[in-house]
Tab-separated table of N, CA and C in Angstrom:
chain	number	residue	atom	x	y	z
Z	1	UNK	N	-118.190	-86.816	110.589
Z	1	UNK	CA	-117.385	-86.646	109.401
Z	1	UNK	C	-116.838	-85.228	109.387
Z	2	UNK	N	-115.990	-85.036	109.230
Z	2	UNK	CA	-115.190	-83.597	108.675
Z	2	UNK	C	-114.961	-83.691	107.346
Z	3	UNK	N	-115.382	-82.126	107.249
Z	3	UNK	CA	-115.321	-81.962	105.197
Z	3	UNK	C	-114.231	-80.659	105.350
Z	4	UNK	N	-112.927	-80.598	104.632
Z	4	UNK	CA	-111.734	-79.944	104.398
Z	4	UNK	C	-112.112	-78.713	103.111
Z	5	UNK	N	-112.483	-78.046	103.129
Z	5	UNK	CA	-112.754	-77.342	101.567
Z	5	UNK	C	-112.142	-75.890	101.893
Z	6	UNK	N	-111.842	-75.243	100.581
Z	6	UNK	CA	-110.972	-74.137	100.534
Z	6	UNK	C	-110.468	-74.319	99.227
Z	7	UNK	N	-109.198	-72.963	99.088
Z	7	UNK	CA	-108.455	-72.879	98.162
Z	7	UNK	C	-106.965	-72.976	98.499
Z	8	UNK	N	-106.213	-73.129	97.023
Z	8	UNK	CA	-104.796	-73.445	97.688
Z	8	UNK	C	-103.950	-72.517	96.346
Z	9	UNK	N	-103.340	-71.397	96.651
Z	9	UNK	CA	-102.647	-70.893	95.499
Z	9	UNK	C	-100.876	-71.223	95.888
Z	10	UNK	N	-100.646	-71.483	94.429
Z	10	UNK	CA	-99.344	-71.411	94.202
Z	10	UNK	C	-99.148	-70.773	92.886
Z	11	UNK	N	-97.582	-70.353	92.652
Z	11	UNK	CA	-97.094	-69.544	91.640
Z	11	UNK	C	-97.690	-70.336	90.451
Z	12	UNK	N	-98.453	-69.715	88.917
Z	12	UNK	CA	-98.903	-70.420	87.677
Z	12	UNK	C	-97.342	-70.874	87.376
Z	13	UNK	N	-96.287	-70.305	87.089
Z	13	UNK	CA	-95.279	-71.448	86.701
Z	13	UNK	C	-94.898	-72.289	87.492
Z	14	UNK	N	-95.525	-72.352	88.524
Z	14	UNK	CA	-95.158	-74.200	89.533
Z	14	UNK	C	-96.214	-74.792	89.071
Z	15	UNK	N	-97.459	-74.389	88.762
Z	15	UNK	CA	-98.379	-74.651	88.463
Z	15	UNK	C	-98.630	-76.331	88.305
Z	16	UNK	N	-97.937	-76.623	87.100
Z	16	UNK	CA	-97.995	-78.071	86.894
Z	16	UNK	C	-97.536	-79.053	87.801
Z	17	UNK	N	-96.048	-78.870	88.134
Z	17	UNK	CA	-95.249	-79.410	88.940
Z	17	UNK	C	-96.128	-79.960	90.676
Z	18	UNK	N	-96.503	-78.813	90.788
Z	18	UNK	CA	-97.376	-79.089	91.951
Z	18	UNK	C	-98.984	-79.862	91.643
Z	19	UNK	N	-99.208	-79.771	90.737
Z	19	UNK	CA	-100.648	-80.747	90.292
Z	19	UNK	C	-100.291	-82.229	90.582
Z	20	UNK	N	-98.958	-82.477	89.430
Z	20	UNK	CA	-98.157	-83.983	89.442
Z	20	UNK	C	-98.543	-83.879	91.135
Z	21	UNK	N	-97.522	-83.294	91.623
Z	21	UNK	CA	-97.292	-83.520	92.892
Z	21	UNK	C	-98.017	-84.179	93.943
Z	22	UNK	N	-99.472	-83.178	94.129
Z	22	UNK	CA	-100.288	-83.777	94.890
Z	22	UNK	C	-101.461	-84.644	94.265
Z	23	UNK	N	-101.039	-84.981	92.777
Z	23	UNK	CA	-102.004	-85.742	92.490
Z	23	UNK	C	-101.394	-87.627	92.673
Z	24	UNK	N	-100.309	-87.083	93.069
Z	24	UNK	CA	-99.304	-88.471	93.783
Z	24	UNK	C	-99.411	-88.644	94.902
Z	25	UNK	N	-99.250	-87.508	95.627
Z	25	UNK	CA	-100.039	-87.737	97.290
Z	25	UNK	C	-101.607	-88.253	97.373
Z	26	UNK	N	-102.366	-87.671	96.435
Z	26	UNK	CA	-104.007	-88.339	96.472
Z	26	UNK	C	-103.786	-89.658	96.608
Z	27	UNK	N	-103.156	-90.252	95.621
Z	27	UNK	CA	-103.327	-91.884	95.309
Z	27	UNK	C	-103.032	-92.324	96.701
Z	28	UNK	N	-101.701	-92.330	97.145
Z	28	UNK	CA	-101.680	-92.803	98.293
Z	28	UNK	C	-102.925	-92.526	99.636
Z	29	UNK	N	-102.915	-91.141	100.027
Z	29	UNK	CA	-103.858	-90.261	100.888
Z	29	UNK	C	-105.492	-91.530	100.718
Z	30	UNK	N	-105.863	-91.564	99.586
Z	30	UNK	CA	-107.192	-91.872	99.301
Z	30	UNK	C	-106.997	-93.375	99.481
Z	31	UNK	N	-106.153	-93.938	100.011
Z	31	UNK	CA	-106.072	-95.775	100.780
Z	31	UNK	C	-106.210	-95.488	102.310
Z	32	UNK	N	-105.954	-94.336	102.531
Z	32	UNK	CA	-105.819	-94.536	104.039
Z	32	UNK	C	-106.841	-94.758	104.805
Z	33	UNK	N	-106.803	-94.826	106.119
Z	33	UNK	CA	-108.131	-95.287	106.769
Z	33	UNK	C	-108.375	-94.330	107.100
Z	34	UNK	N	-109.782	-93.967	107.428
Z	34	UNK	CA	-110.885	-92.645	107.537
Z	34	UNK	C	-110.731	-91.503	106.411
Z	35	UNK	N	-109.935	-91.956	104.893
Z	35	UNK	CA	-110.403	-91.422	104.221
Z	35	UNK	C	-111.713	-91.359	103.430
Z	36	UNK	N	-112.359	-91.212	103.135
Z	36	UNK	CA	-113.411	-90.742	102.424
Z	36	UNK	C	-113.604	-89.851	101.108
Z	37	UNK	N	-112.597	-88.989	101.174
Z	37	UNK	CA	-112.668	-88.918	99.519
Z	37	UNK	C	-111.519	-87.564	99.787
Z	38	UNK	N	-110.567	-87.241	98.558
Z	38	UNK	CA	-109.650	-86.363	98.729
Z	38	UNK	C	-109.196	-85.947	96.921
Z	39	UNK	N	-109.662	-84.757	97.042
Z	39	UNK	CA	-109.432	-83.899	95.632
Z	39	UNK	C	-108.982	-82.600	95.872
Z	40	UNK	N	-108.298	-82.359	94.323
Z	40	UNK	CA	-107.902	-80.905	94.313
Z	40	UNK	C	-108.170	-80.899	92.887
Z	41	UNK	N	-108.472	-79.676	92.353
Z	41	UNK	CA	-108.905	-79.425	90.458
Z	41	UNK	C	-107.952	-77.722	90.600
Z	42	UNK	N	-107.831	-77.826	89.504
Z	42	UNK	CA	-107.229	-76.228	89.258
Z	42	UNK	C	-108.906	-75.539	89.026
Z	43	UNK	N	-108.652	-74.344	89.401
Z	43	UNK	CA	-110.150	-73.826	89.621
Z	43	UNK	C	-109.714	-72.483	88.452
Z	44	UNK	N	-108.363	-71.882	88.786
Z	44	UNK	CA	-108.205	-70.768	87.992
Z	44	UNK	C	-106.692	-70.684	87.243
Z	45	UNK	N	-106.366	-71.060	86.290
Z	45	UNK	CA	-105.094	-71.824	86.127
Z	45	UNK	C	-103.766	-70.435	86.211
Z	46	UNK	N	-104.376	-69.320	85.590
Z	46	UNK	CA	-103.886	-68.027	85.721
Z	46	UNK	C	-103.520	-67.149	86.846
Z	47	UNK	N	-104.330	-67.631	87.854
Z	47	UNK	CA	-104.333	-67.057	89.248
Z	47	UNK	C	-103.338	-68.233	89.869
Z	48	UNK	N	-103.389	-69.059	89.492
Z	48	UNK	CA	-102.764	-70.391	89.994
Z	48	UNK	C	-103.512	-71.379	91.344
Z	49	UNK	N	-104.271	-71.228	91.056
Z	49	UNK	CA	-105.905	-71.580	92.564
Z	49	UNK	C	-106.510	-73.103	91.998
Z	50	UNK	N	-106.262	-73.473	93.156
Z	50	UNK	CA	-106.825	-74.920	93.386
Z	50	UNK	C	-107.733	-74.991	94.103
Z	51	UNK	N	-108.892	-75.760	93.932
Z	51	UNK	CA	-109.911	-75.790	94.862
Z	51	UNK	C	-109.776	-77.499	95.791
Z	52	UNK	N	-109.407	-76.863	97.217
Z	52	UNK	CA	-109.505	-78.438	97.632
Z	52	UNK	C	-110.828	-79.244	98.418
Z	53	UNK	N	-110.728	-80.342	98.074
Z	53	UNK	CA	-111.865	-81.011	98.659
Z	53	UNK	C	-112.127	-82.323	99.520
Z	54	UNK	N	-112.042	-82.407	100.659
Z	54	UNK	CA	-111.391	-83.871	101.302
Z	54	UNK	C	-112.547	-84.051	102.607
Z	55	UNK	N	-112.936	-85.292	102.283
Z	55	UNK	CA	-113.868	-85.815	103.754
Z	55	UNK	C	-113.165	-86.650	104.188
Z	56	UNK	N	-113.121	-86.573	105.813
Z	56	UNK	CA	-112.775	-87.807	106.522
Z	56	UNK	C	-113.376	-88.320	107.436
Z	57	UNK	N	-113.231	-89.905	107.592
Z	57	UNK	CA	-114.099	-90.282	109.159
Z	57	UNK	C	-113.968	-89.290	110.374
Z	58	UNK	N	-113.148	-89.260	110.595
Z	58	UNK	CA	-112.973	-88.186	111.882
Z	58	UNK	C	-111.972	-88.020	111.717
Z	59	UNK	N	-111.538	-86.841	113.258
Z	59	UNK	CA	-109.988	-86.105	113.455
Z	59	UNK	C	-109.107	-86.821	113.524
Z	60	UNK	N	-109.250	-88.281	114.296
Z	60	UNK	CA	-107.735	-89.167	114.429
Z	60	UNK	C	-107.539	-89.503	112.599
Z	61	UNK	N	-108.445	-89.398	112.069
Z	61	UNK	CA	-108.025	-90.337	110.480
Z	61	UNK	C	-107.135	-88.856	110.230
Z	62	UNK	N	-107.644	-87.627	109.980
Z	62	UNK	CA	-107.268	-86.406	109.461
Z	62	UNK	C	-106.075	-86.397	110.087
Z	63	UNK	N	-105.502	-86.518	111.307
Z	63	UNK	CA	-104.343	-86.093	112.152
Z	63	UNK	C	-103.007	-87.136	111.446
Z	64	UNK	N	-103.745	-88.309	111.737
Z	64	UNK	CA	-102.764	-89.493	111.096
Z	64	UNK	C	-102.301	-88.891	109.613
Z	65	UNK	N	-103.112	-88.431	108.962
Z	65	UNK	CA	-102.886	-88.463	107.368
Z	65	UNK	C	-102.163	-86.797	107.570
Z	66	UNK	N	-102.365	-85.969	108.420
Z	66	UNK	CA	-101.692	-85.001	108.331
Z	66	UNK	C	-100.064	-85.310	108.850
Z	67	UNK	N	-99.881	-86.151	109.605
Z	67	UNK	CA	-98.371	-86.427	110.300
Z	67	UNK	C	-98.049	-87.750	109.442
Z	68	UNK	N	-98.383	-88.025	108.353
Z	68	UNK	CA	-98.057	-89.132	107.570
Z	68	UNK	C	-96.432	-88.606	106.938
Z	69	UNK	N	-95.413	-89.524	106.572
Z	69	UNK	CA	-94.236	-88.930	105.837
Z	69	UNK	C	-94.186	-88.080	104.960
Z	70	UNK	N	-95.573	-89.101	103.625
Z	70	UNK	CA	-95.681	-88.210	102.250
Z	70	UNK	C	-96.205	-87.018	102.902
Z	71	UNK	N	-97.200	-86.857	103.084
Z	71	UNK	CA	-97.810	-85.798	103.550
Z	71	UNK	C	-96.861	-84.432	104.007
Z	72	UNK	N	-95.644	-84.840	105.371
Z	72	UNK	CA	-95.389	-83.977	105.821
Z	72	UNK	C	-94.049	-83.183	104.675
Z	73	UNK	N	-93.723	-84.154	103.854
Z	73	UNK	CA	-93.058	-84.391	102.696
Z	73	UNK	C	-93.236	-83.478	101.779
Z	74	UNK	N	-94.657	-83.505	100.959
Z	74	UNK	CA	-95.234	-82.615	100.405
Z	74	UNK	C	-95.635	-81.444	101.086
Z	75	UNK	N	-95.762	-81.162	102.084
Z	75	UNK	CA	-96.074	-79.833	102.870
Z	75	UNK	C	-94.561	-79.391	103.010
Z	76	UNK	N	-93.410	-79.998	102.972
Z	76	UNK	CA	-92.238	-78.914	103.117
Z	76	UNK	C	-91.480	-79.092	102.099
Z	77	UNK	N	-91.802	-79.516	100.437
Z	77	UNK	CA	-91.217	-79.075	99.367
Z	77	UNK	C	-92.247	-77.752	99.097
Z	78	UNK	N	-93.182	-77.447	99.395
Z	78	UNK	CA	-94.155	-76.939	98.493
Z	78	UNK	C	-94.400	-75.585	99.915
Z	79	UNK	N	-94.222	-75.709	101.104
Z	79	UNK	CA	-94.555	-74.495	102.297
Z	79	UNK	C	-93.930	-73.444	101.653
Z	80	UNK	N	-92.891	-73.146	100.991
Z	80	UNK	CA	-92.364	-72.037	100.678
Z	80	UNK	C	-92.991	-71.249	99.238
Z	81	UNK	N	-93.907	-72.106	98.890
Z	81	UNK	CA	-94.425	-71.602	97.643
Z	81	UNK	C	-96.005	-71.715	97.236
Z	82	UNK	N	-96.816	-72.110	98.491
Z	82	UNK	CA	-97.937	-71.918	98.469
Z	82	UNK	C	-98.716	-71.263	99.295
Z	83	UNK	N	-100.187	-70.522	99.286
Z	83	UNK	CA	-100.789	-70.440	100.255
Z	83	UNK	C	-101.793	-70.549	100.194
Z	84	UNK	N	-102.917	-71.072	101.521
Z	84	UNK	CA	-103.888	-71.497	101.542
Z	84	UNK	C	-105.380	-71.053	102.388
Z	85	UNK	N	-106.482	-70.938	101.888
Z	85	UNK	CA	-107.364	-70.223	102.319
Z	85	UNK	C	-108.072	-71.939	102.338
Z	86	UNK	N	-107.856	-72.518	103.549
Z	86	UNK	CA	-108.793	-73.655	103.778
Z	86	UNK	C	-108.966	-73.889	105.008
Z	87	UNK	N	-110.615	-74.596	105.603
Z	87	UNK	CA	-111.221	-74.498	106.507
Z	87	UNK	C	-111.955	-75.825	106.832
Z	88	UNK	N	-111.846	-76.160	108.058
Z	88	UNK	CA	-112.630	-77.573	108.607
Z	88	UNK	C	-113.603	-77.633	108.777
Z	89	UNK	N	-114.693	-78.106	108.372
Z	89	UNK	CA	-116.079	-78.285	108.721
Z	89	UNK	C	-116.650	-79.749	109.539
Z	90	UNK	N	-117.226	-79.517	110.527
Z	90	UNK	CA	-117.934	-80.841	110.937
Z	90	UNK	C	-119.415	-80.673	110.382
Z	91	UNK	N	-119.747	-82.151	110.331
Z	91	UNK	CA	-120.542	-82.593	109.219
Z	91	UNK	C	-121.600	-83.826	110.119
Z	92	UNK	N	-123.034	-83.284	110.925
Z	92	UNK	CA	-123.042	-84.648	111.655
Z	92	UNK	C	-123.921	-85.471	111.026
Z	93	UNK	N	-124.782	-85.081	109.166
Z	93	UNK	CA	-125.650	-85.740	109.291
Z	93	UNK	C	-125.501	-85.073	107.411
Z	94	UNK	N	-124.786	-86.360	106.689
Z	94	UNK	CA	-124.602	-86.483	105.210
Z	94	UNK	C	-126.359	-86.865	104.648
Z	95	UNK	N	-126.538	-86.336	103.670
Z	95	UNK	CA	-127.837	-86.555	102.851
Z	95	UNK	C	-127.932	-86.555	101.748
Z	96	UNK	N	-128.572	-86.531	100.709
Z	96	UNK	CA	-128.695	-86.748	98.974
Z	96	UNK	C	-128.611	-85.074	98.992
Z	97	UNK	N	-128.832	-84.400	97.627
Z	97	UNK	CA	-128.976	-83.218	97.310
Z	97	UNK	C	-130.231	-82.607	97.649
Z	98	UNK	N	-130.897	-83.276	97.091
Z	98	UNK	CA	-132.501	-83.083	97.492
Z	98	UNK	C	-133.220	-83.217	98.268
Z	99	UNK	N	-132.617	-84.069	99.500
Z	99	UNK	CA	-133.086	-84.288	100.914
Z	99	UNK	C	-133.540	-83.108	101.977
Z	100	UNK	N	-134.068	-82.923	102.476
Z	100	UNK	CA	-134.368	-82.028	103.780
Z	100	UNK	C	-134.029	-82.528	104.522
């Protein structure tokens, strides 16, 4: 499994516009195959910082969903006005909270 987590700033007056935005890409994104779960929350609404959060089966699911239309769609209305502090993690062995 790969877990996607980081932050994503854009300008507070795009602020909204871009929430709509990718909260329209989720819906779709979160049918696809080797998704597993895909979020973003405003973390700091003033700073304009999103915290993102996305697991997938593996790299071919992630690659597909990265070269998807919407996807590449939403990455070039929005490349000129965001930036992002996010990082890939592999993940070989998911557990409860409390697990060892």
């Amino acid at each position: 499994m790969l877990i996607i987590m980081g932050y994503i700033y854009v300008e507070p007056s795009s602020l909204s516009a871009f929430v709509r935005d990718i909260q329209n890409l989720a819906v779709a994104t979160r049918q696809r195959e080797g998704n597993l779960s895909y979020d973003a929350a405003v973390d700091d609404p003033r700073a304009g910082r999103l915290l993102i959060a996305e697991r997938w089966k593996d790299q071919a699911a992630l690659t597909a969903h990265l070269q998807a239309i919407d996807t590449t769609a939403f990455v070039g209305r929005w490349a000129h006005a965001i930036r992002g502090e996010i990082l890939k993690y592999d993940a070989l062995r998911g557990r409860g909270l409390l697990e060892e």
